[in-house]
Every structure is written in C-alpha cells, then in structure tokens.
Amino acid sequence: MNTSSLDSGRVHDAPSNNWVYRVLPRAFWPYAQLARWDRPIGWQLLLWPCLWSAALASATAASLGSFSAGRFLFHVVLFTVGAIAMRGAGCTYNDIVDHDIDMEVARTRSRPLPSGRVTRFQAKAFMVLQALVGLLVLLQFNGFTVFLGMLSLALVAIYPFAKRFTDWPQFFLGLAFSWGAIMGWSAEFGELSLACVILYGAAIAWTIGYDTIYAYQDREDDELIGVRSTARRFGDNPRPWLIGLYGLAVLLMLLAFVAAGAGFFAYAALLVAAVMLGYQILVLNIHDPLQCLALFKFNSVVGLIVFAGLVLTLLVRLI
C-alpha cells in the first residue's frame, strides 16, 4: 500500500494540488475522493454526450421555430449538476462493489474504502445523498426524460459487475455513460429520434475506445487478480481495435448530424475531433501508464470541440 498517500490523505492516482485539498476540511476529503471530485475528467466525459444531444436538439428546434435560449441554458446547468452528482454516486457505488478488488490493485489501494478512511456504511450513506441530488435534478425535466433517467439506473447497477463476467466491461460503461445522448434530445422534444439514437451509438463506441486506453494502466494487476477488460482482450496490439472503435464513433456521429440536419460548424468540429482521436491512436504507448492517463483525459477536449461546433451551428441558425 502507498503509505505516503495514506499519511497525506490523498489517493495515489489523483493530483494532490486539486481544489479539494485546498478548500475542503480534511474530514471531507475521503468523501470527495469517493465522488472523484478531485478527478473531474469523469463527470466531464459523462456530461459531453448530454450536451451534444441538447445542442443538436436545440439547433433542430431553432430550425422549427421552437427554440428557447432560457430552456437550453437551463438544461445545460441541469445536465452539469446531474453529471457531477450521478458520476459521484456511481463511483461511490463502484468502490463499494469493488472494495476487495481495489485492495489488490496498486493504483487503487489508497482509495478511501480499501485504506479504511471511510466505512462501508458511510460510503453507502454518501452514495444515497448524491443519488438524491441527481433525482432532484432529474425531476426538473419532462416526464419522458424522467422515465429515461430511471431506466439508466439498471445500466449503472450492472457496470461494476461486468468486469467479472465479460472481456467487454467498457461496453457496459459505454451504455451507462452515453445515456445522456438520448436524454438531451428528449429534454427538448419529449421524445426520441433517429438522430439521438445514432448519437448514442457514437458515444458508446467513443467511450469503449477511451476507457480501453485508461484500462491499460491496470492491465498487469488485472491479469493477476482475474479482472477482465478490453485492455486485456486487445493485448499488445490495440491499434486496430481503437481504429475501429474511434472510426465507428466518428461515422455514427456524422450520420447523427446528417439525420438532424446539422450545419457546417458541426461537421468542421467533427473533422477536428476525428484528427484528435487519430492522434491518440498514433502516439499511444500502452506500456506508459502516465501517457495512457493523459490520452484518456485528452478526450474531454474532444468532447468540448464537438459541443462547440454544435453550439456554433445553433448560433448561426439564430442569426
């Protein structure tokens, strides 16, 4: 176990200069770590499909003359708060389920549960509190979107167990993490469309790709304790798989934009995003954990670029 991490109250794989450690009292640190507040990349990656869908739907609404700037901004705020709350609840739940596994993996031994800085009861209570915040956010949407949000809980519940029965736990992560790609559309229109369903598929492929890169950090430990992952499945030659996954993500996103009648800036942003995804594949060194982590985090910039293109498309339609 990393005793220096325990002594400092930090976790091994999170930046020690994060605002959590500057602002929050030390007693709150383990809860912030359970929610991954010191690692915002997770909620950012959860948020981007929500915002892509919301912006794409709003651009369509602008074409139909039913767009409301106030509603769009309200949805952006709701999705942001909801992503932070539900990612935190999901991570806490994942840590509860993986308590024993985390004690066997070098990168995760210093987390609050395996290090003994919180009890399982305290973690469960904190998980419920975060879930209630997420529920409060969800109830601000229309009834159909509330229904979709409730359905997603089944995917969230299954994901932590997927690594025990399949080589493709990242697929189950993609199913859960990409759910916002349909919710953003339903929040605007109260129904689904072909465009948002295709966008959901694109987000799933993207998620499997970036989380495979992330999983290479733990491949050796996973092999020792029998945890399954796409990193283990792909072995020492992940590039053909990543080309297929990222290529599928770009193709499906293109089809979603065509189905929704997206404008020039959406396609231009997608081209930039495709180049950025290709760069990840080109430079990837699966034997360098720090680089794997950096490339994984780089995907938040990819998500931002796509969102910016969709927002510009929306603004052009409003001019």
Coordinates of C-alpha atoms in Angstrom, one line a residue, residues 55-56 59-60 63 195 253-267 309-310 313-314 317:
A55 CA -27.2 21.3 -28.6
L56 CA -28.2 19.2 -31.5
A59 CA -30.3 23.5 -33.3
T60 CA -33.2 21.4 -34.7
S63 CA -35.0 25.4 -37.5
A195 CA -30.5 11.2 -34.7
M253 CA -21.7 10.9 -35.2
L254 CA -21.6 12.0 -38.8
L255 CA -24.8 10.1 -39.5
A256 CA -26.5 11.6 -36.5
F257 CA -25.6 15.1 -37.7
V258 CA -27.0 14.3 -41.1
A259 CA -30.2 12.8 -39.6
A260 CA -30.7 16.0 -37.6
G261 CA -29.7 18.3 -40.4
A262 CA -26.7 19.8 -38.6
G263 CA -24.8 22.7 -40.1
F264 CA -21.3 23.4 -41.3
F265 CA -19.7 24.0 -38.0
A266 CA -20.8 20.7 -36.6
Y267 CA -19.1 18.9 -39.4
G309 CA -19.3 23.0 -33.2
L310 CA -22.9 22.2 -32.4
T313 CA -24.4 25.7 -35.6
L314 CA -27.2 26.7 -33.3
R317 CA -29.5 29.5 -37.1

